[in-house]
Amino acid sequence: MANETIRCECGHENKEGTVLCEACGKPIEKNQHIDGNDQQNVLEMRYEGGARRSQTYKRTFVDKIWAFFSSVKVGVWLIVMTLIFSALGTIYPQEQFKNSPLPSSVFYEEEYGLTGKIFYQLGFHNMYDSWWYIILVALIGVSIIISSIDRYVPLRRALKNQKTKKNEVFVKRQRVVSFDNELSENDLNTLKTNLKKQRYKVHEENGHIFAEKNRFSRWGPYVNHIGLIIILIASIFRMFEVMHIDDYVWVREGEVQAIPGTGQEYFVENNEFIYEVYDPETEERFTRALEDVENPVPKNFQTNATIYRATNDPVLGEKPELERVTEGEIRLNQPVIFDGYSLYQSGTQVESEYNSISMELQVNDESLGGFTFDTDEAPSEFNLEESDTTITIDNWYPELEFTDEGPSSFSKYPRNPGIIFTVSSPDLDEDERFFYLQEEVIPLADNNQANVSVSDVDRRSASGLTVKKDNTLPLFGLGAGIFMIGVLQGLYWYHRRIWIHPKDGSYHIGVHTNKNWYGMNQELDKIRKGTNVKPFVDQQEMK
Amino acid sequence: MGFYELSSLFLNITFFLYLIATAFFGLTLGKNRESNKKSKAIKIAMTFTIIGFASQMTSYIFRWLQAGHIPVSNMFEYIYFFSMMLILAFVVIYFIYGIPALGLIALPIAVVIIGYGSMFPQEISPLVPSLQSNWLYIHVTTVALAQAILSISFIAGLLFLIKRVDQSQSSKETTFLELILFGVVSTIAYIILSSSFGAMDYEATFTKELEEQTVDVTYSMPALFQPHDSELVTEGVFNSGIETPGWMQGADAGLKLNTLVLSLTLGGILYGLLRLILKGRRVSALLNQKFDKINPDIVDDIMYRAIAIGFPLFTLGGLIFASIWAQQAWGRFWGWDPKEVWALVTWLFYAVFLHLRLTRGWHGKKSAWLAVVGFVIIMFNLIVINLVISGLHSYA
């Protein structure tokens, strides 16, 4: 397949596969079937009759692949398939949203029956991460790239090589035309003035007039496709861990935690967690709605946090030295941002844990004093000096549960504390044991003298914070921006051309716009105004 | 009278103004009327439309004043804003292209949409923390405007089909056209059922065991399908004894199925009656005959132009602004939430529309059918995704 050329009668050398001569527009006889010009009077102007590789060479394997991906039909089918699969994935929740301790293999069938089982077995529960969904999107990417190159190159060449003087056939076979106009010098001058008023660039050559505007609009589709490709490239980058961090940390009130994903460099302290609900009494305008719902409507989730940075490289087990970086109020919609990282408010355990439990001791209505058990320190002994009383902590269960082997702790978090302790005091005949659980104190002996009661509990909330760092965001933003520019460029400006062709003392006029013929016709009325040009005829109007 | 009451009052006024406008647009139907009478009717219809829009705007502003935040935070408010944008888009299109027949479709559809939206709770609710952001204003309003403009494409498409589908014999096209009309009639049926049983304070409560808890499900329409494994508590109300199949999930599955089946049944009855009155003729055949002649090129152009404006706007509001907000609220700009997926589906669909039209020359009827499908996708995203599939957007 040599790069043969076709010489037009105007003298221009066209590439093999050209449909309309790049210079004069004369149809090249043997290639008319490519754009379907043999079937219709109006010439197909979409790609200016340029030589598209996909339509010219169809022999080798590469040719065939190229032709396949450059087809709009194939592209549309790929989009339609992506569209259908995307939609199918929403029938049941995706695995990440299923919100159930059951494994997926059980969950979907249990919850949704046979259709759920099929959904799971087809892998639709992980639709958007599945290899075939990703391949589908990647194929769209390939299609975008190949079809754009296939069209852009010949289109650019055709528009660059176009001449003012066109072939008569080209002019007469445009969609909107006006034939055999008797135009005086005056008419021609008015026409040119009118064209310039409509911001056309007017060229002249041997009495032929060519007016053109907004050629850049033709590049719109290619620009927006570049935007999409950038977005796809950004999503490929995002698959690599280096490019983004996505982690989660629970921080209790008063606690300092290393921020995961920062390599023990940053730490966060939860100074206070604030949870507010809407009060139907004070928020009068919402009373009606608030009375209708059973649960209170949340108003604010907020963590007042301080961010620290380790100033030394901590040796394992050693506490790092911390330096304050910033502090802030983390709310939904208001993350705290520092050194490229962001902390988002995303989970709450309101007053889910006990900070401390205070108890009072009495013997015969006489106070022996009180003590406060701090759940973090969990001291093993208290001495009440005023009454010379000693409290010994025998067993400490942060999250109490009863198993076959007796009481034990489910976790190290004081969510349901249980304390077994012994009281020894000169006021007592013998030592007495007690069991604190669920804000009550139960004596373990039958005839105890001492009376222990809970005087106060202090609870704390835990705040769940998402840690994010995403280096791909600027790339996504760039892609989206370029896409929008390309779309607007292609949709809101129209590439319009008018050829005035002298023939035997009269003039044929041919008009082409790449879209919006309705607007073109209105513009033509303005251009024709004050001249002898006959009304334009649309050769392709819907009947 | 407080802002809330004023807002409701103006909403009712709006509804009637649009009904009157529809009636005047109706006067343009038929071939025997004189053309100057028709143009008078159009002028009056447009006047009522514009006054109606002003009234709706007023109602909206009062609601805004009462709430202290822009009323786009629940289903009622969203649909309300959407219908307002639909009317606005229609008025703008009318002044550019001057095709009154569009009003004959746009106004009734807006009326049905407002009616449908009014079936949802209308109380002004406070903003939960995730909605407390300026992006609520930017994202939701842009999406609503974009969807309204895209709907104009559907309205133009429907007009195109009514005039251009060959009604001399029945075909796939005539069947689908009837199906669209049946859909509209069923929506009206739902509004009739919902508002009349609502006015009667009809209630039938069932109890049901769900995940080891007893839940009450209250029907506000007669129960054709009771919830799966449930018992009727309310006395003296109709109960068919037919249970909702067990594979339909959620406490409200029976309620939703019941409402759907009842609406479609009454819709079917109403539609059947229409056919009876027409002596068996297709409804679209009657419309075809009664509608004034259109210039197909111009209607086709409106169809395209609406998408040319709606598509970039939707990209901006539904994908770009949405991503920015999601990034700010949750730290992830895209999370495959059902609503997000359907925004993508909508976007892909209109991308297909544009490719087929601009590079494969799908004009006229083909384009019109695509515009219809696009509207179905938008409505699906608005109604089914919000009400049936739960996700981040199930607020509305």
GROMACS .gro file of N, CA and C in nm, chain A residues 46-47 71-73 76 79-80 82-83 86-87 90-91 94 96-97 110-113 128-129 133 175 225 228 238 278 285-286 288-290 292 297-301 332-335 344-345 466 468 470 472-473 476 480-481 483-484 487-488 491-492 494 515-519 538 541-543, chain B residues 4-5 66-69 96-97 123-133 160 164 247 249 296-298 300-301 304-305 308-309 311-312 315-316 320 325 327-333 335-338 341-342 344-345 347-349 352 354-361 363-364 385 389:
model
  417
   46ARG      N    1  -1.910   1.612   0.644
   46ARG     CA    2  -1.871   1.596   0.784
   46ARG      C    3  -1.720   1.598   0.803
   47TYR      N    4  -1.649   1.524   0.719
   47TYR     CA    5  -1.503   1.522   0.732
   47TYR      C    6  -1.439   1.589   0.611
   71SER      N    7  -1.457   0.337   1.418
   71SER     CA    8  -1.598   0.345   1.382
   71SER      C    9  -1.681   0.404   1.496
   72VAL      N   10  -1.764   0.502   1.461
   72VAL     CA   11  -1.850   0.562   1.563
   72VAL      C   12  -1.950   0.458   1.613
   73LYS      N   13  -1.990   0.370   1.520
   73LYS     CA   14  -2.086   0.267   1.556
   73LYS      C   15  -2.030   0.181   1.670
   76VAL      N   16  -2.020   0.382   1.988
   76VAL     CA   17  -2.152   0.396   2.048
   76VAL      C   18  -2.192   0.266   2.118
   79ILE      N   19  -2.018   0.245   2.445
   79ILE     CA   20  -2.080   0.333   2.545
   79ILE      C   21  -2.211   0.271   2.594
   80VAL      N   22  -2.289   0.218   2.500
   80VAL     CA   23  -2.418   0.160   2.539
   80VAL      C   24  -2.397   0.041   2.633
   82THR      N   25  -2.140  -0.007   2.836
   82THR     CA   26  -2.098   0.047   2.965
   82THR      C   27  -2.218   0.100   3.041
   83LEU      N   28  -2.303   0.168   2.968
   83LEU     CA   29  -2.424   0.227   3.026
   83LEU      C   30  -2.512   0.116   3.087
   86SER      N   31  -2.337  -0.047   3.389
   86SER     CA   32  -2.338   0.045   3.503
   86SER      C   33  -2.474   0.042   3.570
   87ALA      N   34  -2.579   0.044   3.489
   87ALA     CA   35  -2.714   0.046   3.544
   87ALA      C   36  -2.744  -0.085   3.616
   90THR      N   37  -2.661  -0.136   3.981
   90THR     CA   38  -2.735  -0.068   4.089
   90THR      C   39  -2.859  -0.145   4.133
   91ILE      N   40  -2.886  -0.259   4.069
   91ILE     CA   41  -3.006  -0.334   4.107
   91ILE      C   42  -3.001  -0.370   4.256
   94GLN      N   43  -2.384  -0.268   4.586
   94GLN     CA   44  -2.251  -0.320   4.561
   94GLN      C   45  -2.196  -0.374   4.693
   96GLN      N   46  -1.944  -0.312   4.868
   96GLN     CA   47  -1.898  -0.216   4.968
   96GLN      C   48  -2.013  -0.149   5.043
   97PHE      N   49  -2.135  -0.155   4.987
   97PHE     CA   50  -2.250  -0.091   5.053
   97PHE      C   51  -2.342  -0.192   5.120
  110GLU      N   52  -2.935  -1.485   5.040
  110GLU     CA   53  -3.019  -1.476   5.160
  110GLU      C   54  -3.114  -1.357   5.149
  111GLU      N   55  -3.057  -1.246   5.106
  111GLU     CA   56  -3.133  -1.122   5.110
  111GLU      C   57  -3.227  -1.108   4.989
  112TYR      N   58  -3.182  -1.149   4.872
  112TYR     CA   59  -3.258  -1.119   4.750
  112TYR      C   60  -3.300  -1.243   4.673
  113GLY      N   61  -3.274  -1.361   4.729
  113GLY     CA   62  -3.321  -1.482   4.663
  113GLY      C   63  -3.244  -1.514   4.536
  128TYR      N   64  -1.796  -0.234   3.939
  128TYR     CA   65  -1.713  -0.123   3.891
  128TYR      C   66  -1.564  -0.143   3.913
  129ASP      N   67  -1.529  -0.249   3.987
  129ASP     CA   68  -1.388  -0.282   4.002
  129ASP      C   69  -1.352  -0.404   3.920
  133TYR      N   70  -1.534  -0.467   3.343
  133TYR     CA   71  -1.586  -0.331   3.338
  133TYR      C   72  -1.472  -0.234   3.306
  175ARG      N   73  -2.572   2.183   0.080
  175ARG     CA   74  -2.711   2.164   0.125
  175ARG      C   75  -2.797   2.287   0.099
  225HIS      N   76  -1.241   1.522   2.358
  225HIS     CA   77  -1.189   1.386   2.369
  225HIS      C   78  -1.054   1.383   2.441
  228LEU      N   79  -1.130   1.385   2.801
  228LEU     CA   80  -1.172   1.254   2.851
  228LEU      C   81  -1.054   1.160   2.868
  238ARG      N   82  -0.459   0.666   3.951
  238ARG     CA   83  -0.519   0.653   4.083
  238ARG      C   84  -0.517   0.509   4.133
  278TYR      N   85  -3.123   1.870   6.598
  278TYR     CA   86  -3.220   1.979   6.588
  278TYR      C   87  -3.324   1.964   6.700
  285ARG      N   88  -3.925   2.675   6.284
  285ARG     CA   89  -3.966   2.657   6.144
  285ARG      C   90  -3.961   2.511   6.102
  286PHE      N   91  -3.890   2.431   6.179
  286PHE     CA   92  -3.881   2.290   6.141
  286PHE      C   93  -3.969   2.201   6.229
  288ARG      N   94  -4.276   2.118   6.253
  288ARG     CA   95  -4.365   2.025   6.186
  288ARG      C   96  -4.292   1.901   6.135
  289ALA      N   97  -4.179   1.923   6.071
  289ALA     CA   98  -4.105   1.810   6.015
  289ALA      C   99  -4.040   1.727   6.127
  290LEU      N  100  -3.992   1.796   6.232
  290LEU     CA  101  -3.921   1.725   6.338
  290LEU      C  102  -4.014   1.640   6.420
  292ASP      N  103  -4.259   1.477   6.304
  292ASP     CA  104  -4.299   1.361   6.225
  292ASP      C  105  -4.202   1.244   6.235
  297VAL      N  106  -3.309   1.451   6.450
  297VAL     CA  107  -3.238   1.480   6.326
  297VAL      C  108  -3.104   1.545   6.359
  298PRO      N  109  -2.993   1.485   6.316
  298PRO     CA  110  -2.863   1.542   6.351
  298PRO      C  111  -2.839   1.677   6.286
  299LYS      N  112  -2.772   1.762   6.359
  299LYS     CA  113  -2.743   1.896   6.310
  299LYS      C  114  -2.595   1.915   6.284
  300ASN      N  115  -2.515   1.851   6.366
  300ASN     CA  116  -2.372   1.873   6.353
  300ASN      C  117  -2.292   1.756   6.411
  301PHE      N  118  -2.196   1.710   6.334
  301PHE     CA  119  -2.094   1.618   6.385
  301PHE      C  120  -1.963   1.693   6.374
  332LEU      N  121  -1.857   1.762   5.880
  332LEU     CA  122  -1.896   1.716   5.746
  332LEU      C  123  -1.891   1.837   5.655
  333ASN      N  124  -1.841   1.821   5.539
  333ASN     CA  125  -1.824   1.931   5.443
  333ASN      C  126  -1.712   2.027   5.478
  334GLN      N  127  -1.649   2.009   5.595
  334GLN     CA  128  -1.538   2.097   5.629
  334GLN      C  129  -1.420   2.016   5.683
  335PRO      N  130  -1.344   1.956   5.594
  335PRO     CA  131  -1.228   1.879   5.639
  335PRO      C  132  -1.118   1.973   5.688
  344TYR      N  133  -1.136   1.395   5.721
  344TYR     CA  134  -1.279   1.414   5.705
  344TYR      C  135  -1.354   1.352   5.822
  345GLN      N  136  -1.457   1.420   5.865
  345GLN     CA  137  -1.545   1.364   5.967
  345GLN      C  138  -1.629   1.255   5.902
  466THR      N  139  -1.162   1.004   5.828
  466THR     CA  140  -1.103   0.950   5.706
  466THR      C  141  -0.981   1.033   5.671
  468LYS      N  142  -0.721   1.135   5.383
  468LYS     CA  143  -0.710   1.132   5.237
  468LYS      C  144  -0.593   1.215   5.188
  470ASP      N  145  -0.474   1.283   4.778
  470ASP     CA  146  -0.498   1.239   4.642
  470ASP      C  147  -0.421   1.329   4.545
  472THR      N  148  -0.397   1.280   4.235
  472THR     CA  149  -0.451   1.277   4.098
  472THR      C  150  -0.556   1.385   4.077
  473LEU      N  151  -0.600   1.450   4.185
  473LEU     CA  152  -0.707   1.549   4.171
  473LEU      C  153  -0.680   1.656   4.065
  476PHE      N  154  -0.749   1.515   3.724
  476PHE     CA  155  -0.893   1.501   3.698
  476PHE      C  156  -0.954   1.638   3.666
  480ALA      N  157  -1.140   1.746   3.323
  480ALA     CA  158  -1.278   1.795   3.322
  480ALA      C  159  -1.286   1.933   3.258
  481GLY      N  160  -1.189   2.018   3.291
  481GLY     CA  161  -1.187   2.153   3.234
  481GLY      C  162  -1.173   2.151   3.083
  483PHE      N  163  -1.240   1.904   2.886
  483PHE     CA  164  -1.362   1.846   2.829
  483PHE      C  165  -1.469   1.953   2.811
  484MET      N  166  -1.492   2.033   2.917
  484MET     CA  167  -1.597   2.134   2.909
  484MET      C  168  -1.566   2.237   2.800
  487VAL      N  169  -1.639   2.079   2.465
  487VAL     CA  170  -1.783   2.065   2.439
  487VAL      C  171  -1.842   2.200   2.398
  488LEU      N  172  -1.809   2.303   2.473
  488LEU     CA  173  -1.864   2.435   2.442
  488LEU      C  174  -1.815   2.482   2.306
  491LEU      N  175  -2.004   2.286   2.043
  491LEU     CA  176  -2.150   2.296   2.036
  491LEU      C  177  -2.201   2.439   2.016
  492TYR      N  178  -2.126   2.537   2.062
  492TYR     CA  179  -2.182   2.673   2.062
  492TYR      C  180  -2.126   2.765   1.954
  494TYR      N  181  -2.031   2.767   1.533
  494TYR     CA  182  -2.059   2.687   1.416
  494TYR      C  183  -1.961   2.728   1.306
  515LYS      N  184  -2.326   2.272   1.187
  515LYS     CA  185  -2.453   2.243   1.253
  515LYS      C  186  -2.538   2.369   1.260
  516ASN      N  187  -2.658   2.350   1.314
  516ASN     CA  188  -2.754   2.459   1.331
  516ASN      C  189  -2.792   2.527   1.200
  517TRP      N  190  -2.858   2.453   1.114
  517TRP     CA  191  -2.905   2.508   0.986
  517TRP      C  192  -3.012   2.613   1.006
  518TYR      N  193  -3.086   2.600   1.114
  518TYR     CA  194  -3.190   2.697   1.145
  518TYR      C  195  -3.129   2.836   1.162
  519GLY      N  196  -3.021   2.840   1.241
  519GLY     CA  197  -2.953   2.968   1.264
  519GLY      C  198  -2.885   3.018   1.136
  538ASP      N  199  -3.306   2.496   0.075
  538ASP     CA  200  -3.248   2.384   0.149
  538ASP      C  201  -3.276   2.258   0.070
  541GLU      N  202  -3.433   1.944   0.313
  541GLU     CA  203  -3.534   1.967   0.415
  541GLU      C  204  -3.620   1.842   0.436
  542MET      N  205  -3.659   1.821   0.563
  542MET     CA  206  -3.751   1.710   0.591
  542MET      C  207  -3.887   1.743   0.533
  543LYS      N  208  -3.944   1.645   0.467
  543LYS     CA  209  -4.072   1.673   0.402
  543LYS      C  210  -4.186   1.645   0.500
  547TYR      N  211  -4.474   3.008   5.538
  547TYR     CA  212  -4.506   2.872   5.494
  547TYR      C  213  -4.645   2.868   5.431
  548GLU      N  214  -4.741   2.932   5.497
  548GLU     CA  215  -4.878   2.933   5.446
  548GLU      C  216  -4.885   3.009   5.313
  609GLN      N  217  -3.876   3.095   5.469
  609GLN     CA  218  -3.916   3.020   5.587
  609GLN      C  219  -3.807   2.921   5.629
  610ALA      N  220  -3.752   2.854   5.530
  610ALA     CA  221  -3.655   2.747   5.561
  610ALA      C  222  -3.519   2.803   5.602
  611GLY      N  223  -3.482   2.915   5.544
  611GLY     CA  224  -3.348   2.968   5.572
  611GLY      C  225  -3.241   2.901   5.487
  612HIS      N  226  -3.282   2.805   5.405
  612HIS     CA  227  -3.189   2.746   5.309
  612HIS      C  228  -3.266   2.719   5.181
  639ILE      N  229  -3.788   3.210   2.158
  639ILE     CA  230  -3.690   3.195   2.051
  639ILE      C  231  -3.755   3.136   1.925
  640TYR      N  232  -3.831   3.030   1.943
  640TYR     CA  233  -3.881   2.957   1.826
  640TYR      C  234  -4.030   2.980   1.797
  666GLU      N  235  -4.346   1.927   5.450
  666GLU     CA  236  -4.291   2.003   5.562
  666GLU      C  237  -4.150   2.051   5.528
  667ILE      N  238  -4.117   2.164   5.588
  667ILE     CA  239  -3.981   2.215   5.569
  667ILE      C  240  -3.890   2.144   5.667
  668SER      N  241  -3.795   2.069   5.615
  668SER     CA  242  -3.710   1.995   5.706
  668SER      C  243  -3.573   2.059   5.717
  669PRO      N  244  -3.510   2.043   5.833
  669PRO     CA  245  -3.378   2.103   5.852
  669PRO      C  246  -3.273   2.026   5.771
  670LEU      N  247  -3.162   2.089   5.749
  670LEU     CA  248  -3.055   2.026   5.671
  670LEU      C  249  -2.971   1.937   5.762
  671VAL      N  250  -2.957   1.812   5.721
  671VAL     CA  251  -2.866   1.724   5.795
  671VAL      C  252  -2.723   1.767   5.762
  672PRO      N  253  -2.626   1.730   5.846
  672PRO     CA  254  -2.491   1.784   5.827
  672PRO      C  255  -2.434   1.767   5.685
  673SER      N  256  -2.465   1.653   5.621
  673SER     CA  257  -2.402   1.633   5.490
  673SER      C  258  -2.454   1.732   5.385
  674LEU      N  259  -2.572   1.790   5.408
  674LEU     CA  260  -2.626   1.885   5.311
  674LEU      C  261  -2.588   2.029   5.343
  675GLN      N  262  -2.521   2.049   5.459
  675GLN     CA  263  -2.488   2.186   5.497
  675GLN      C  264  -2.366   2.234   5.421
  676SER      N  265  -2.388   2.275   5.299
  676SER     CA  266  -2.276   2.321   5.218
  676SER      C  267  -2.331   2.411   5.109
  703PHE      N  268  -4.288   1.594   1.800
  703PHE     CA  269  -4.243   1.546   1.670
  703PHE      C  270  -4.307   1.412   1.638
  707ARG      N  271  -4.544   1.307   1.344
  707ARG     CA  272  -4.474   1.239   1.235
  707ARG      C  273  -4.488   1.088   1.230
  790TRP      N  274  -3.949  -1.205   4.812
  790TRP     CA  275  -3.819  -1.161   4.762
  790TRP      C  276  -3.812  -1.010   4.748
  792GLN      N  277  -3.766  -0.676   4.896
  792GLN     CA  278  -3.704  -0.642   5.022
  792GLN      C  279  -3.754  -0.515   5.085
  839PRO      N  280  -4.123   2.041   1.085
  839PRO     CA  281  -4.043   1.935   1.148
  839PRO      C  282  -3.898   1.973   1.170
  840ASP      N  283  -3.841   2.053   1.079
  840ASP     CA  284  -3.701   2.092   1.095
  840ASP      C  285  -3.680   2.174   1.221
  841ILE      N  286  -3.778   2.262   1.248
  841ILE     CA  287  -3.761   2.348   1.365
  841ILE      C  288  -3.778   2.266   1.493
  843ASP      N  289  -3.726   1.952   1.530
  843ASP     CA  290  -3.607   1.870   1.538
  843ASP      C  291  -3.490   1.951   1.593
  844ASP      N  292  -3.482   2.077   1.551
  844ASP     CA  293  -3.374   2.163   1.597
  844ASP      C  294  -3.386   2.191   1.747
  847TYR      N  295  -3.261   1.900   1.940
  847TYR     CA  296  -3.116   1.896   1.946
  847TYR      C  297  -3.061   2.007   2.035
  848ARG      N  298  -3.118   2.130   2.016
  848ARG     CA  299  -3.065   2.245   2.088
  848ARG      C  300  -3.078   2.226   2.239
  851ALA      N  301  -2.805   2.013   2.337
  851ALA     CA  302  -2.677   2.084   2.325
  851ALA      C  303  -2.656   2.178   2.444
  852ILE      N  304  -2.765   2.229   2.501
  852ILE     CA  305  -2.751   2.313   2.620
  852ILE      C  306  -2.752   2.227   2.746
  854PHE      N  307  -2.679   1.908   2.793
  854PHE     CA  308  -2.569   1.812   2.814
  854PHE      C  309  -2.449   1.875   2.886
  855PRO      N  310  -2.394   1.987   2.837
  855PRO     CA  311  -2.283   2.047   2.911
  855PRO      C  312  -2.323   2.091   3.051
  858THR      N  313  -2.330   1.788   3.262
  858THR     CA  314  -2.192   1.747   3.291
  858THR      C  315  -2.138   1.830   3.408
  859LEU      N  316  -2.163   1.959   3.398
  859LEU     CA  317  -2.113   2.052   3.498
  859LEU      C  318  -2.177   2.024   3.634
  863ILE      N  319  -1.939   1.722   3.746
  863ILE     CA  320  -1.824   1.799   3.796
  863ILE      C  321  -1.854   1.861   3.934
  868TRP      N  322  -1.825   1.847   4.531
  868TRP     CA  323  -1.893   1.842   4.661
  868TRP      C  324  -1.861   1.711   4.733
  870GLN      N  325  -1.607   1.528   4.707
  870GLN     CA  326  -1.470   1.533   4.754
  870GLN      C  327  -1.463   1.611   4.885
  871GLN      N  328  -1.540   1.719   4.890
  871GLN     CA  329  -1.534   1.803   5.008
  871GLN      C  330  -1.605   1.740   5.128
  872ALA      N  331  -1.713   1.668   5.100
  872ALA     CA  332  -1.790   1.612   5.210
  872ALA      C  333  -1.732   1.480   5.259
  873TRP      N  334  -1.693   1.396   5.167
  873TRP     CA  335  -1.652   1.262   5.206
  873TRP      C  336  -1.508   1.229   5.167
  874GLY      N  337  -1.443   1.319   5.097
  874GLY     CA  338  -1.305   1.291   5.059
  874GLY      C  339  -1.293   1.196   4.943
  875ARG      N  340  -1.404   1.164   4.879
  875ARG     CA  341  -1.394   1.085   4.756
  875ARG      C  342  -1.489   1.149   4.656
  876PHE      N  343  -1.434   1.178   4.536
  876PHE     CA  344  -1.514   1.253   4.440
  876PHE      C  345  -1.609   1.163   4.364
  878GLY      N  346  -1.800   0.764   4.410
  878GLY     CA  347  -1.808   0.647   4.498
  878GLY      C  348  -1.902   0.539   4.451
  879TRP      N  349  -1.946   0.546   4.328
  879TRP     CA  350  -2.037   0.445   4.272
  879TRP      C  351  -2.165   0.428   4.354
  880ASP      N  352  -2.209   0.534   4.414
  880ASP     CA  353  -2.341   0.535   4.476
  880ASP      C  354  -2.444   0.527   4.362
  881PRO      N  355  -2.559   0.459   4.384
  881PRO     CA  356  -2.654   0.441   4.274
  881PRO      C  357  -2.690   0.571   4.200
  884VAL      N  358  -2.407   0.660   3.980
  884VAL     CA  359  -2.403   0.572   3.864
  884VAL      C  360  -2.509   0.616   3.762
  885TRP      N  361  -2.626   0.650   3.810
  885TRP     CA  362  -2.731   0.690   3.716
  885TRP      C  363  -2.706   0.827   3.655
  887LEU      N  364  -2.410   0.905   3.569
  887LEU     CA  365  -2.318   0.862   3.464
  887LEU      C  366  -2.397   0.800   3.348
  888VAL      N  367  -2.497   0.719   3.382
  888VAL     CA  368  -2.580   0.656   3.279
  888VAL      C  369  -2.647   0.764   3.194
  890TRP      N  370  -2.553   1.069   3.150
  890TRP     CA  371  -2.450   1.139   3.074
  890TRP      C  372  -2.407   1.056   2.953
  891LEU      N  373  -2.382   0.927   2.976
  891LEU     CA  374  -2.343   0.838   2.865
  891LEU      C  375  -2.453   0.834   2.760
  892PHE      N  376  -2.577   0.831   2.807
  892PHE     CA  377  -2.687   0.822   2.712
  892PHE      C  378  -2.691   0.945   2.621
  895VAL      N  379  -2.426   0.937   2.369
  895VAL     CA  380  -2.466   0.852   2.256
  895VAL      C  381  -2.557   0.930   2.161
  897LEU      N  382  -2.574   1.247   2.110
  897LEU     CA  383  -2.499   1.347   2.033
  897LEU      C  384  -2.414   1.281   1.925
  898HIS      N  385  -2.352   1.167   1.957
  898HIS     CA  386  -2.270   1.100   1.856
  898HIS      C  387  -2.356   1.052   1.740
  899LEU      N  388  -2.469   0.990   1.773
  899LEU     CA  389  -2.553   0.939   1.665
  899LEU      C  390  -2.605   1.053   1.579
  900ARG      N  391  -2.637   1.163   1.642
  900ARG     CA  392  -2.693   1.273   1.567
  900ARG      C  393  -2.586   1.344   1.485
  901LEU      N  394  -2.473   1.372   1.549
  901LEU     CA  395  -2.374   1.456   1.482
  901LEU      C  396  -2.286   1.378   1.385
  902THR      N  397  -2.264   1.250   1.412
  902THR     CA  398  -2.175   1.180   1.318
  902THR      C  399  -2.247   1.075   1.235
  903ARG      N  400  -2.364   1.031   1.278
  903ARG     CA  401  -2.433   0.931   1.198
  903ARG      C  402  -2.566   0.982   1.143
  904GLY      N  403  -2.589   1.110   1.167
  904GLY     CA  404  -2.705   1.172   1.105
  904GLY      C  405  -2.840   1.122   1.153
  906HIS      N  406  -3.145   1.208   1.269
  906HIS     CA  407  -3.232   1.323   1.288
  906HIS      C  408  -3.375   1.273   1.297
  907GLY      N  409  -3.466   1.369   1.316
  907GLY     CA  410  -3.608   1.337   1.307
  907GLY      C  411  -3.654   1.233   1.406
  928ILE      N  412  -3.461   0.557   4.172
  928ILE     CA  413  -3.338   0.553   4.250
  928ILE      C  414  -3.358   0.614   4.388
  932ILE      N  415  -3.421   0.230   4.543
  932ILE     CA  416  -3.284   0.190   4.572
  932ILE      C  417  -3.227   0.289   4.672
   0.00000   0.00000   0.00000
